[in-house]
Amino acid sequence: MSSKRLLTTLAINGIEHELALEPRRTLLDALRHDLQLTGTKKVCDMGDCGACTVLVDGRAMYACLLLAVDCTDRQITTIEGLAQADELDPLQQAFIEADAFQCGFCTAGQIMSLKGLLNETPAPNDDQILRAVTGNLCRCGAYRNILKAGRLAADQVAHPEEARHADSTH
Amino acid sequence: MRPFDYVRTTTLDETCQLLGQDGDSSVRALAGGTDLLTLMKKEISVPTQLIDLKRLPDLPSGITSTAQGMTIGTLTTMTEIETNVQLQEKYPLLAEAAAVAATPQLRNMATIGGNLLQRPRCWYYRNQLVNCWLKGGDECQAQDGENQLHALFGGGPCYAVHPSDLAPALLALEATVQLRGPGGERMVPLAEFYALPEEKRRQETQLEKDELLLNIHLPGLPAGTRSTYLKAMDRKVWAFALVGVAAIVRLEEQKIVDARLVLSGVAPIPWRVTAAEQALVGATANEATFAEIAEFALADAQSLSHNAYKITLAKSLVRRALTMLTDEG
């Protein structure tokens, strides 16, 4: 048995896409398979690991536990939506500068969680940064540098001119 | 996930009728989805139809102050509960319980209604290859199996523990839930709403199949009342409670005049230890009293082969909570 497909409009990174989707399609699978937006990673698919984190109306959520048909009137931001033309988002730049990843598989999710934090708390303290990524597992153990990247990005947002190389120690 | 139809309804009546329309549990209501979708992915729940509750105009969302206390709408997210300033001031234990539950992503998605109605995390219940008693089978595999995370109180036939952090806090607050069915509304104290699963009702609540949870009503607390929720986890974040304690205390001149203690992670439903509460009333607040009360609270605990450590944890949490709440500093 397959259920009726529903005509679904998804607003991803500011662009509306019209798709005919089975209700059981998760937002994660719709992004990766129907829209080829594979920056959002699929790991546990059960809301345990955080690799699929996207922003829904500005807030971090797990795309694996959202039905795509349930996201019709919401604004979704994925990792592909952060860079503006050739300019990386301050968070992406900070992850490079702080060496905040090894294998990189959790990175998109980590960045989206921190993006959600910075949307609401532009000048977070260390506790807030660490707390924002409690729902994102990194099995390489890059957490200390993820914290550094969070600090760097927050500084960059607050002081765009001077902060870029403020914390280059490891 | 198995295929299903996704429907949006416009009225509460229509929703309740749809939920009740067939004999088995194939129509389910979807709110945050953080529990239901995991159950559906493992085919533990196999609905043929999902009703989207989030766009149902008459289903309440948000936190409002009432004459005595506060009311929380069923669609209110865990994040809203964690961050609401009035709620933090009035019922700190509830905001604390929300803050130590799950992860930021899940708290942004999950609703309080769904949190109260979530199913156990028992690994036998969550394993699609095991037909445990709670899923309609003949026996509980945890009773003589891997029961590290299982119940100390109220066990049998099911030994799973209730996973919610908010539920014990709300039970300590003596909250009432407002339910809506096809025949109208009813108000049920949370203490009755949660009921140990039994032969003919293999679930943790008294919610009928065609009922919706609308609101949670919190009564006021006398001035000077203090409260907290403490949670022991096997890691520092993003774990369900091994044991938790929701504690409320009011002190007058070093004498305890009101006390409520509810344990989580120790029974199939949040577990209020009334006898220990009564023993606290009139007692002098000091370490000796708290040690005695902790022993008393756990006196009836019945450990399984692998979970006796929870008794030690629970006693420590009870002592710690009472010490914190009566500390004059």
Short mmCIF file of C-alpha atoms in Angstrom, two decimals:
data_model
loop_
_atom_site.label_atom_id
_atom_site.label_comp_id
_atom_site.label_asym_id
_atom_site.label_seq_id
_atom_site.Cartn_x
_atom_site.Cartn_y
_atom_site.Cartn_z
CA MET A 1 0.00 0.00 0.00
CA SER A 2 1.16 3.50 -0.65
CA SER A 3 -0.65 6.56 0.54
CA LYS A 4 -1.78 9.49 -1.51
CA ARG A 5 0.92 11.98 -2.41
CA LEU A 6 0.26 15.52 -1.31
CA LEU A 7 1.24 18.60 -3.23
CA THR A 8 3.57 20.33 -0.81
CA THR A 9 5.30 23.69 -1.02
CA LEU A 10 8.52 23.90 0.95
CA ALA A 11 10.35 27.20 1.46
CA ILE A 12 14.01 26.23 1.69
CA ASN A 13 16.70 28.90 1.98
CA GLY A 14 14.26 31.49 0.68
CA ILE A 15 13.23 29.52 -2.42
CA GLU A 16 9.86 27.82 -2.74
CA HIS A 17 9.81 24.27 -4.09
CA GLU A 18 6.65 22.45 -5.08
CA LEU A 19 6.81 18.70 -4.55
CA ALA A 20 4.36 15.79 -4.62
CA LEU A 21 5.25 13.89 -1.47
CA GLU A 22 4.04 10.87 0.41
CA PRO A 23 3.12 11.96 3.94
CA ARG A 24 5.72 9.58 5.38
CA ARG A 25 8.56 11.48 3.66
CA THR A 26 10.61 13.19 6.36
CA LEU A 27 11.91 16.69 5.81
CA LEU A 28 15.39 15.15 5.88
CA ASP A 29 14.66 12.74 3.02
CA ALA A 30 12.84 15.44 1.06
CA LEU A 31 15.91 17.69 1.34
CA ARG A 32 18.39 14.99 0.38
CA HIS A 33 16.47 12.94 -2.19
CA ASP A 34 13.91 15.29 -3.72
CA LEU A 35 15.93 18.51 -3.62
CA GLN A 36 19.50 17.15 -3.70
CA LEU A 37 20.39 19.32 -0.72
CA THR A 38 22.77 16.75 0.73
CA GLY A 39 24.57 19.10 3.11
CA THR A 40 22.08 18.04 5.78
CA LYS A 41 23.34 14.64 6.92
CA LYS A 42 21.42 11.47 7.71
CA VAL A 43 22.98 9.41 10.49
CA CYS A 44 20.72 7.92 13.17
CA ASP A 45 17.40 9.02 11.62
CA MET A 46 15.87 8.76 15.14
CA GLY A 47 16.48 12.16 16.72
CA ASP A 48 19.51 11.00 18.69
CA CYS A 49 22.55 12.47 16.92
CA GLY A 50 21.78 15.94 15.55
CA ALA A 51 23.48 15.53 12.16
CA CYS A 52 20.24 16.51 10.38
CA THR A 53 19.73 19.78 12.28
CA VAL A 54 18.11 22.53 10.22
CA LEU A 55 16.43 25.79 11.19
CA VAL A 56 12.66 25.93 11.04
CA ASP A 57 11.42 29.50 11.41
CA GLY A 58 14.86 30.30 12.84
CA ARG A 59 14.93 27.53 15.45
CA ALA A 60 17.11 24.42 15.38
CA MET A 61 15.16 21.20 14.83
CA TYR A 62 15.84 17.62 13.74
CA ALA A 63 14.79 17.19 10.11
CA CYS A 64 14.55 13.41 10.61
CA LEU A 65 11.63 13.83 13.02
CA LEU A 66 9.65 16.29 10.91
CA LEU A 67 7.27 15.21 8.16
CA ALA A 68 7.90 17.25 5.03
CA VAL A 69 4.14 17.74 4.52
CA ASP A 70 4.08 19.23 8.01
CA CYS A 71 6.52 22.01 7.03
CA THR A 72 4.38 23.76 4.41
CA ASP A 73 4.01 27.17 6.02
CA ARG A 74 7.45 27.34 7.60
CA GLN A 75 10.77 28.87 6.58
CA ILE A 76 13.51 26.25 6.47
CA THR A 77 17.22 27.05 6.45
CA THR A 78 19.83 24.40 5.69
CA ILE A 79 23.62 24.58 5.69
CA GLU A 80 23.44 25.41 1.96
CA GLY A 81 21.56 28.61 2.84
CA LEU A 82 24.22 30.17 5.06
CA ALA A 83 26.90 31.40 2.65
CA GLN A 84 26.05 34.53 0.69
CA ALA A 85 27.48 34.21 -2.83
CA ASP A 86 31.21 33.52 -2.23
CA GLU A 87 31.15 34.82 1.34
CA LEU A 88 31.01 32.13 4.02
CA ASP A 89 28.81 32.65 7.03
CA PRO A 90 30.84 33.80 10.09
CA LEU A 91 30.10 30.41 11.66
CA GLN A 92 31.44 28.47 8.68
CA GLN A 93 34.55 30.67 8.64
CA ALA A 94 34.96 30.18 12.39
CA PHE A 95 34.78 26.39 12.07
CA ILE A 96 37.64 26.50 9.58
CA GLU A 97 39.73 28.86 11.69
CA ALA A 98 39.15 26.99 14.95
CA ASP A 99 39.76 23.60 13.31
CA ALA A 100 36.38 22.54 14.70
CA PHE A 101 36.00 19.25 12.85
CA GLN A 102 37.83 16.13 11.83
CA CYS A 103 35.65 13.85 9.73
CA GLY A 104 33.08 16.58 9.23
CA PHE A 105 29.98 14.45 9.32
CA CYS A 106 28.40 16.25 12.28
CA THR A 107 29.60 19.69 11.18
CA ALA A 108 26.56 20.89 9.26
CA GLY A 109 24.35 20.02 12.23
CA GLN A 110 26.71 21.68 14.72
CA ILE A 111 26.78 24.86 12.65
CA MET A 112 22.99 24.96 12.29
CA SER A 113 22.54 24.53 16.05
CA LEU A 114 24.94 27.41 16.70
CA LYS A 115 23.19 29.47 14.02
CA GLY A 116 19.95 28.93 15.94
CA LEU A 117 21.68 30.11 19.11
CA LEU A 118 23.15 33.24 17.50
CA ASN A 119 19.75 34.12 16.02
CA GLU A 120 18.35 34.48 19.54
CA THR A 121 21.48 35.21 21.58
CA PRO A 122 23.97 37.28 19.56
CA ALA A 123 26.56 37.43 22.37
CA PRO A 124 26.44 34.01 24.05
CA ASN A 125 28.67 32.91 26.92
CA ASP A 126 30.52 29.58 26.92
CA ASP A 127 27.72 27.79 28.76
CA GLN A 128 25.20 28.92 26.20
CA ILE A 129 27.44 27.83 23.32
CA LEU A 130 28.02 24.38 24.83
CA ARG A 131 24.36 24.04 25.69
CA ALA A 132 23.35 24.87 22.12
CA VAL A 133 25.22 21.83 20.80
CA THR A 134 24.15 19.34 23.48
CA GLY A 135 21.88 17.78 20.87
CA ASN A 136 24.73 17.23 18.38
CA LEU A 137 27.06 14.29 18.79
CA CYS A 138 30.66 14.51 17.51
CA ARG A 139 32.37 11.13 17.71
CA CYS A 140 35.73 12.62 16.68
CA GLY A 141 35.57 14.63 19.89
CA ALA A 142 36.00 18.08 18.39
CA TYR A 143 33.90 19.69 21.11
CA ARG A 144 36.60 22.00 22.49
CA ASN A 145 37.22 23.50 19.08
CA ILE A 146 33.50 23.69 18.37
CA LEU A 147 33.28 25.86 21.49
CA LYS A 148 36.16 27.98 20.13
CA ALA A 149 34.37 28.30 16.80
CA GLY A 150 31.22 29.41 18.60
CA ARG A 151 33.19 32.11 20.44
CA LEU A 152 34.91 33.25 17.25
CA ALA A 153 31.66 33.48 15.33
CA ALA A 154 29.95 35.39 18.14
CA ASP A 155 32.90 37.85 18.21
CA GLN A 156 32.80 38.12 14.46
CA VAL A 157 29.09 38.97 14.54
CA ALA A 158 29.65 41.54 17.32
CA HIS A 159 32.87 43.07 15.89
CA PRO A 160 33.09 42.23 12.19
CA GLU A 161 36.39 44.13 11.67
CA GLU A 162 38.70 42.95 14.43
CA ALA A 163 37.56 39.59 15.70
CA ARG A 164 38.53 37.29 12.89
CA HIS A 165 41.88 36.25 14.33
CA ALA A 166 41.15 36.96 17.98
CA ASP A 167 41.48 33.36 19.13
CA SER A 168 43.93 31.46 16.99
CA THR A 169 45.53 29.45 19.79
CA HIS A 170 44.77 25.74 20.04
CA MET B 1 7.75 4.09 8.10
CA ARG B 2 4.64 2.43 6.75
CA PRO B 3 2.44 4.62 4.54
CA PHE B 4 -0.35 6.64 6.11
CA ASP B 5 -2.70 9.44 5.22
CA TYR B 6 -2.13 12.90 6.66
CA VAL B 7 -5.18 14.98 7.46
CA ARG B 8 -5.86 18.40 8.88
CA THR B 9 -9.08 18.96 10.78
CA THR B 10 -10.80 22.22 11.61
CA THR B 11 -12.71 21.53 14.84
CA LEU B 12 -12.12 19.64 18.08
CA ASP B 13 -15.35 17.64 17.54
CA GLU B 14 -14.26 16.49 14.11
CA THR B 15 -10.84 15.54 15.50
CA CYS B 16 -12.26 13.51 18.40
CA GLN B 17 -14.68 11.71 16.08
CA LEU B 18 -11.87 10.80 13.69
CA LEU B 19 -9.68 9.56 16.54
CA GLY B 20 -12.47 7.34 17.83
CA GLN B 21 -13.82 6.13 14.55
CA ASP B 22 -12.34 2.65 14.38
CA GLY B 23 -11.68 -0.15 16.81
CA ASP B 24 -7.89 -0.43 16.74
CA SER B 25 -5.40 2.36 17.20
CA SER B 26 -4.81 3.16 13.55
CA VAL B 27 -5.72 6.88 13.76
CA ARG B 28 -3.19 8.88 15.72
CA ALA B 29 -2.78 12.56 16.55
CA LEU B 30 0.49 14.27 15.60
CA ALA B 31 1.87 17.29 17.46
CA GLY B 32 5.66 17.71 17.84
CA GLY B 33 6.19 14.17 16.57
CA THR B 34 9.42 13.62 18.50
CA ASP B 35 8.05 10.46 20.16
CA LEU B 36 5.40 9.32 17.67
CA LEU B 37 7.70 9.37 14.63
CA THR B 38 10.34 7.27 16.40
CA LEU B 39 7.62 4.74 17.29
CA MET B 40 6.37 4.76 13.70
CA LYS B 41 9.86 4.33 12.24
CA LYS B 42 10.27 1.21 14.38
CA GLU B 43 6.73 0.10 13.47
CA ILE B 44 5.72 -0.05 17.11
CA SER B 45 2.95 2.35 16.21
CA VAL B 46 1.50 1.77 12.73
CA PRO B 47 -1.23 4.33 12.12
CA THR B 48 -3.07 4.42 8.81
CA GLN B 49 -3.97 8.06 9.38
CA LEU B 50 -2.28 10.93 11.18
CA ILE B 51 -4.21 14.01 12.24
CA ASP B 52 -2.13 17.16 12.37
CA LEU B 53 -2.94 18.89 15.65
CA LYS B 54 -0.61 21.86 15.25
CA ARG B 55 -2.91 23.73 12.88
CA LEU B 56 -6.11 22.99 14.76
CA PRO B 57 -7.31 26.50 15.71
CA ASP B 58 -9.09 25.53 18.94
CA LEU B 59 -6.19 23.59 20.42
CA PRO B 60 -4.50 25.86 22.97
CA SER B 61 -0.85 26.90 22.88
CA GLY B 62 1.07 29.16 25.24
CA ILE B 63 1.30 29.98 28.93
CA THR B 64 -1.24 32.23 30.66
CA SER B 65 -1.63 33.45 34.21
CA THR B 66 -4.93 32.72 35.95
CA ALA B 67 -6.42 34.11 39.17
CA GLN B 68 -4.54 31.60 41.33
CA GLY B 69 -2.00 29.89 39.12
CA MET B 70 -1.15 29.35 35.47
CA THR B 71 -2.49 27.43 32.51
CA ILE B 72 -0.33 25.77 29.88
CA GLY B 73 -1.86 24.94 26.50
CA THR B 74 -1.16 21.48 25.15
CA LEU B 75 0.78 22.73 22.10
CA THR B 76 3.20 24.81 24.20
CA THR B 77 6.76 23.75 23.40
CA MET B 78 9.29 22.59 25.97
CA THR B 79 11.44 25.60 24.99
CA GLU B 80 8.59 27.95 25.91
CA ILE B 81 8.25 26.27 29.30
CA GLU B 82 12.01 26.43 29.86
CA THR B 83 12.25 30.13 29.01
CA ASN B 84 8.96 31.66 30.24
CA VAL B 85 9.95 34.22 32.86
CA GLN B 86 6.74 34.14 34.89
CA LEU B 87 6.80 30.38 35.01
CA GLN B 88 10.46 30.40 36.07
CA GLU B 89 9.56 32.68 38.97
CA LYS B 90 6.41 30.93 40.07
CA TYR B 91 7.26 27.27 39.41
CA PRO B 92 11.06 27.00 39.15
CA LEU B 93 10.94 23.20 39.28
CA LEU B 94 8.92 23.09 36.06
CA ALA B 95 11.32 25.34 34.13
CA GLU B 96 14.25 23.33 35.54
CA ALA B 97 12.64 20.05 34.48
CA ALA B 98 12.13 21.39 30.95
CA ALA B 99 15.72 22.66 30.80
CA VAL B 100 17.26 19.27 31.66
CA ALA B 101 15.00 17.32 29.31
CA ALA B 102 16.14 16.20 25.85
CA THR B 103 18.09 18.61 23.62
CA PRO B 104 17.56 22.14 22.28
CA GLN B 105 16.27 20.75 18.97
CA LEU B 106 13.81 18.42 20.67
CA ARG B 107 12.66 21.13 23.08
CA ASN B 108 11.96 23.39 20.09
CA MET B 109 9.79 20.68 18.54
CA ALA B 110 8.19 18.79 21.41
CA THR B 111 4.92 19.94 23.01
CA ILE B 112 3.95 19.57 26.65
CA GLY B 113 0.91 17.51 25.64
CA GLY B 114 3.11 15.06 23.78
CA ASN B 115 5.64 15.05 26.58
CA LEU B 116 3.01 13.96 29.10
CA LEU B 117 1.68 11.30 26.72
CA GLN B 118 5.03 9.93 25.49
CA ARG B 119 5.57 6.18 25.71
CA PRO B 120 8.32 4.49 27.74
CA ARG B 121 11.90 4.23 26.51
CA CYS B 122 12.18 0.61 27.73
CA TRP B 123 14.44 -1.19 25.27
CA TYR B 124 12.11 -4.18 25.08
CA TYR B 125 9.12 -1.94 24.36
CA ARG B 126 11.15 -0.06 21.71
CA ASN B 127 12.44 -3.25 20.06
CA GLN B 128 10.15 -4.22 17.21
CA LEU B 129 11.23 -7.87 17.47
CA VAL B 130 9.98 -8.18 21.05
CA ASN B 131 6.26 -8.45 21.76
CA CYS B 132 6.32 -7.23 25.32
CA TRP B 133 3.30 -7.10 27.64
CA LEU B 134 2.81 -3.37 27.09
CA LYS B 135 2.48 -3.98 23.35
CA GLY B 136 -0.09 -6.74 23.91
CA GLY B 137 2.23 -9.69 24.59
CA ASP B 138 2.12 -12.12 27.48
CA GLU B 139 5.06 -11.07 29.63
CA CYS B 140 7.55 -8.36 30.53
CA GLN B 141 11.02 -9.31 29.32
CA ALA B 142 12.65 -6.80 31.65
CA GLN B 143 11.42 -8.45 34.84
CA ASP B 144 14.08 -11.15 34.62
CA GLY B 145 16.16 -9.59 31.87
CA GLU B 146 18.20 -6.45 31.30
CA ASN B 147 16.46 -4.24 33.83
CA GLN B 148 19.14 -1.66 34.69
CA LEU B 149 16.79 1.16 33.72
CA HIS B 150 13.58 -0.29 35.09
CA ALA B 151 11.11 0.20 37.90
CA LEU B 152 11.53 0.12 41.67
CA PHE B 153 7.87 0.86 42.42
CA GLY B 154 4.57 -0.18 40.83
CA GLY B 155 6.20 -2.82 38.63
CA GLY B 156 4.27 -5.74 37.13
CA PRO B 157 3.02 -6.63 34.67
CA CYS B 158 5.05 -3.75 33.11
CA TYR B 159 8.40 -2.67 34.61
CA ALA B 160 9.14 0.23 32.25
CA VAL B 161 9.63 3.68 33.79
CA HIS B 162 7.88 6.84 32.71
CA PRO B 163 10.35 8.98 30.75
CA SER B 164 8.93 12.49 31.29
CA ASP B 165 10.75 15.08 33.40
CA LEU B 166 7.80 17.48 33.28
CA ALA B 167 5.27 14.95 34.58
CA PRO B 168 6.83 14.52 38.05
CA ALA B 169 7.14 18.31 38.40
CA LEU B 170 3.50 18.79 37.40
CA LEU B 171 2.37 16.02 39.73
CA ALA B 172 4.20 17.70 42.60
CA LEU B 173 2.38 20.92 41.69
CA GLU B 174 -0.93 19.02 41.88
CA ALA B 175 -1.79 20.00 38.31
CA THR B 176 -5.09 19.15 36.66
CA VAL B 177 -5.46 18.21 33.01
CA GLN B 178 -8.38 19.39 30.91
CA LEU B 179 -9.45 16.71 28.43
CA ARG B 180 -11.82 16.97 25.52
CA GLY B 181 -13.76 14.05 24.06
CA PRO B 182 -16.71 13.73 21.68
CA GLY B 183 -19.12 14.14 24.61
CA GLY B 184 -17.49 17.25 26.03
CA GLU B 185 -14.74 18.14 28.46
CA ARG B 186 -13.57 16.67 31.75
CA MET B 187 -11.03 17.81 34.33
CA VAL B 188 -8.80 15.13 35.81
CA PRO B 189 -6.16 15.59 38.51
CA LEU B 190 -2.79 14.50 37.11
CA ALA B 191 -2.56 12.08 40.04
CA GLU B 192 -5.52 10.17 38.56
CA PHE B 193 -4.64 10.79 34.91
CA TYR B 194 -1.50 8.70 35.35
CA ALA B 195 -2.44 5.16 36.29
CA LEU B 196 -0.39 1.97 36.27
CA PRO B 197 -1.05 0.03 33.06
CA GLU B 198 -3.45 -2.87 33.48
CA GLU B 199 -4.74 -5.83 31.48
CA LYS B 200 -7.45 -3.91 29.63
CA ARG B 201 -5.60 -0.54 29.43
CA ARG B 202 -2.00 -1.11 28.42
CA GLN B 203 -0.93 2.50 28.64
CA GLU B 204 0.21 4.87 31.37
CA THR B 205 -2.71 7.31 31.31
CA GLN B 206 -6.49 7.35 31.52
CA LEU B 207 -6.74 9.20 28.19
CA GLU B 208 -9.40 7.62 26.00
CA LYS B 209 -8.67 6.93 22.36
CA ASP B 210 -11.02 9.69 21.20
CA GLU B 211 -9.85 12.29 23.71
CA LEU B 212 -7.48 15.23 23.37
CA LEU B 213 -5.47 16.87 26.10
CA LEU B 214 -6.31 20.59 25.95
CA ASN B 215 -4.72 22.35 28.93
CA ILE B 216 -2.70 21.78 32.05
CA HIS B 217 -3.89 23.87 34.98
CA LEU B 218 -1.44 24.74 37.75
CA PRO B 219 -2.81 25.86 41.13
CA GLY B 220 -1.10 28.70 42.98
CA LEU B 221 1.51 28.11 45.65
CA PRO B 222 1.65 29.97 48.98
CA ALA B 223 4.28 32.70 49.23
CA GLY B 224 7.65 31.40 50.37
CA THR B 225 7.25 28.00 48.70
CA ARG B 226 10.46 26.73 47.11
CA SER B 227 10.82 24.03 44.51
CA THR B 228 13.38 22.20 42.40
CA TYR B 229 13.79 19.27 40.01
CA LEU B 230 16.99 17.24 40.18
CA LYS B 231 17.88 14.56 37.67
CA ALA B 232 20.56 11.86 37.66
CA MET B 233 21.67 10.80 34.18
CA ASP B 234 24.30 8.40 32.90
CA ARG B 235 25.88 11.38 31.15
CA LYS B 236 25.65 15.09 31.76
CA VAL B 237 23.21 15.96 28.96
CA TRP B 238 20.64 14.39 26.65
CA ALA B 239 19.69 11.35 28.60
CA PHE B 240 16.51 10.20 30.22
CA ALA B 241 16.44 10.26 34.01
CA LEU B 242 17.96 7.29 35.78
CA VAL B 243 16.21 8.85 38.76
CA GLY B 244 14.75 12.29 39.21
CA VAL B 245 13.11 14.09 42.08
CA ALA B 246 10.60 16.92 42.00
CA ALA B 247 10.52 18.58 45.40
CA ILE B 248 8.43 21.39 46.86
CA VAL B 249 8.97 22.71 50.36
CA ARG B 250 7.60 25.55 52.47
CA LEU B 251 9.46 26.44 55.60
CA GLU B 252 8.39 28.51 58.60
CA GLU B 253 11.05 29.17 61.25
CA GLN B 254 13.07 26.08 60.37
CA LYS B 255 9.96 23.88 60.55
CA ILE B 256 8.63 22.32 57.38
CA VAL B 257 4.96 23.20 56.96
CA ASP B 258 4.38 21.79 53.47
CA ALA B 259 6.30 19.25 51.41
CA ARG B 260 5.80 17.33 48.19
CA LEU B 261 8.11 14.72 46.74
CA VAL B 262 7.68 12.96 43.40
CA LEU B 263 10.24 10.55 41.97
CA SER B 264 10.79 9.95 38.26
CA GLY B 265 12.59 7.08 36.56
CA VAL B 266 11.45 4.63 39.24
CA ALA B 267 7.95 3.50 38.19
CA PRO B 268 5.74 3.12 35.11
CA ILE B 269 4.19 6.45 36.10
CA PRO B 270 5.63 9.42 38.03
CA TRP B 271 5.75 8.25 41.65
CA ARG B 272 4.65 10.45 44.52
CA VAL B 273 5.97 9.37 47.92
CA THR B 274 3.14 10.66 50.10
CA ALA B 275 4.20 8.98 53.32
CA ALA B 276 7.59 10.70 53.17
CA GLU B 277 5.86 14.04 52.52
CA GLN B 278 3.68 13.58 55.58
CA ALA B 279 6.68 12.64 57.69
CA LEU B 280 8.37 15.88 56.61
CA VAL B 281 5.54 18.12 57.76
CA GLY B 282 6.32 19.43 61.22
CA ALA B 283 9.91 18.19 61.11
CA THR B 284 12.90 20.44 61.68
CA ALA B 285 14.90 21.11 58.53
CA ASN B 286 18.30 19.53 59.04
CA GLU B 287 20.52 16.83 57.56
CA ALA B 288 19.41 14.18 60.05
CA THR B 289 15.76 14.71 59.13
CA PHE B 290 16.54 14.58 55.42
CA ALA B 291 18.54 11.36 55.73
CA GLU B 292 15.64 9.78 57.58
CA ILE B 293 13.11 11.00 55.02
CA ALA B 294 15.25 9.68 52.16
CA GLU B 295 15.29 6.22 53.79
CA PHE B 296 11.56 6.44 54.36
CA ALA B 297 10.83 7.51 50.77
CA LEU B 298 12.61 4.45 49.39
CA ALA B 299 11.52 1.98 52.08
CA ASP B 300 9.03 0.22 49.79
CA ALA B 301 11.32 0.12 46.75
CA GLN B 302 11.62 -3.34 45.20
CA SER B 303 14.74 -3.63 43.13
CA LEU B 304 15.13 -6.02 40.21
CA SER B 305 18.34 -7.93 39.44
CA HIS B 306 20.23 -4.94 37.96
CA ASN B 307 18.68 -1.71 39.25
CA ALA B 308 19.34 -1.55 43.00
CA TYR B 309 21.74 1.35 42.33
CA LYS B 310 18.68 3.50 41.70
CA ILE B 311 17.73 3.26 45.37
CA THR B 312 21.05 4.84 46.37
CA LEU B 313 20.69 7.50 43.68
CA ALA B 314 17.13 8.34 44.70
CA LYS B 315 18.03 8.70 48.38
CA SER B 316 20.90 11.03 47.52
CA LEU B 317 18.71 13.15 45.26
CA VAL B 318 15.98 13.44 47.91
CA ARG B 319 18.54 14.54 50.52
CA ARG B 320 20.17 16.96 48.10
CA ALA B 321 16.88 18.50 47.00
CA LEU B 322 15.65 19.02 50.56
CA THR B 323 18.97 20.51 51.63
CA MET B 324 18.94 22.93 48.70
CA LEU B 325 15.36 24.01 49.31
CA THR B 326 15.85 24.69 53.03
CA ASP B 327 19.25 26.33 52.79
CA GLU B 328 18.90 29.80 54.25
CA GLY B 329 21.88 31.09 52.26
#
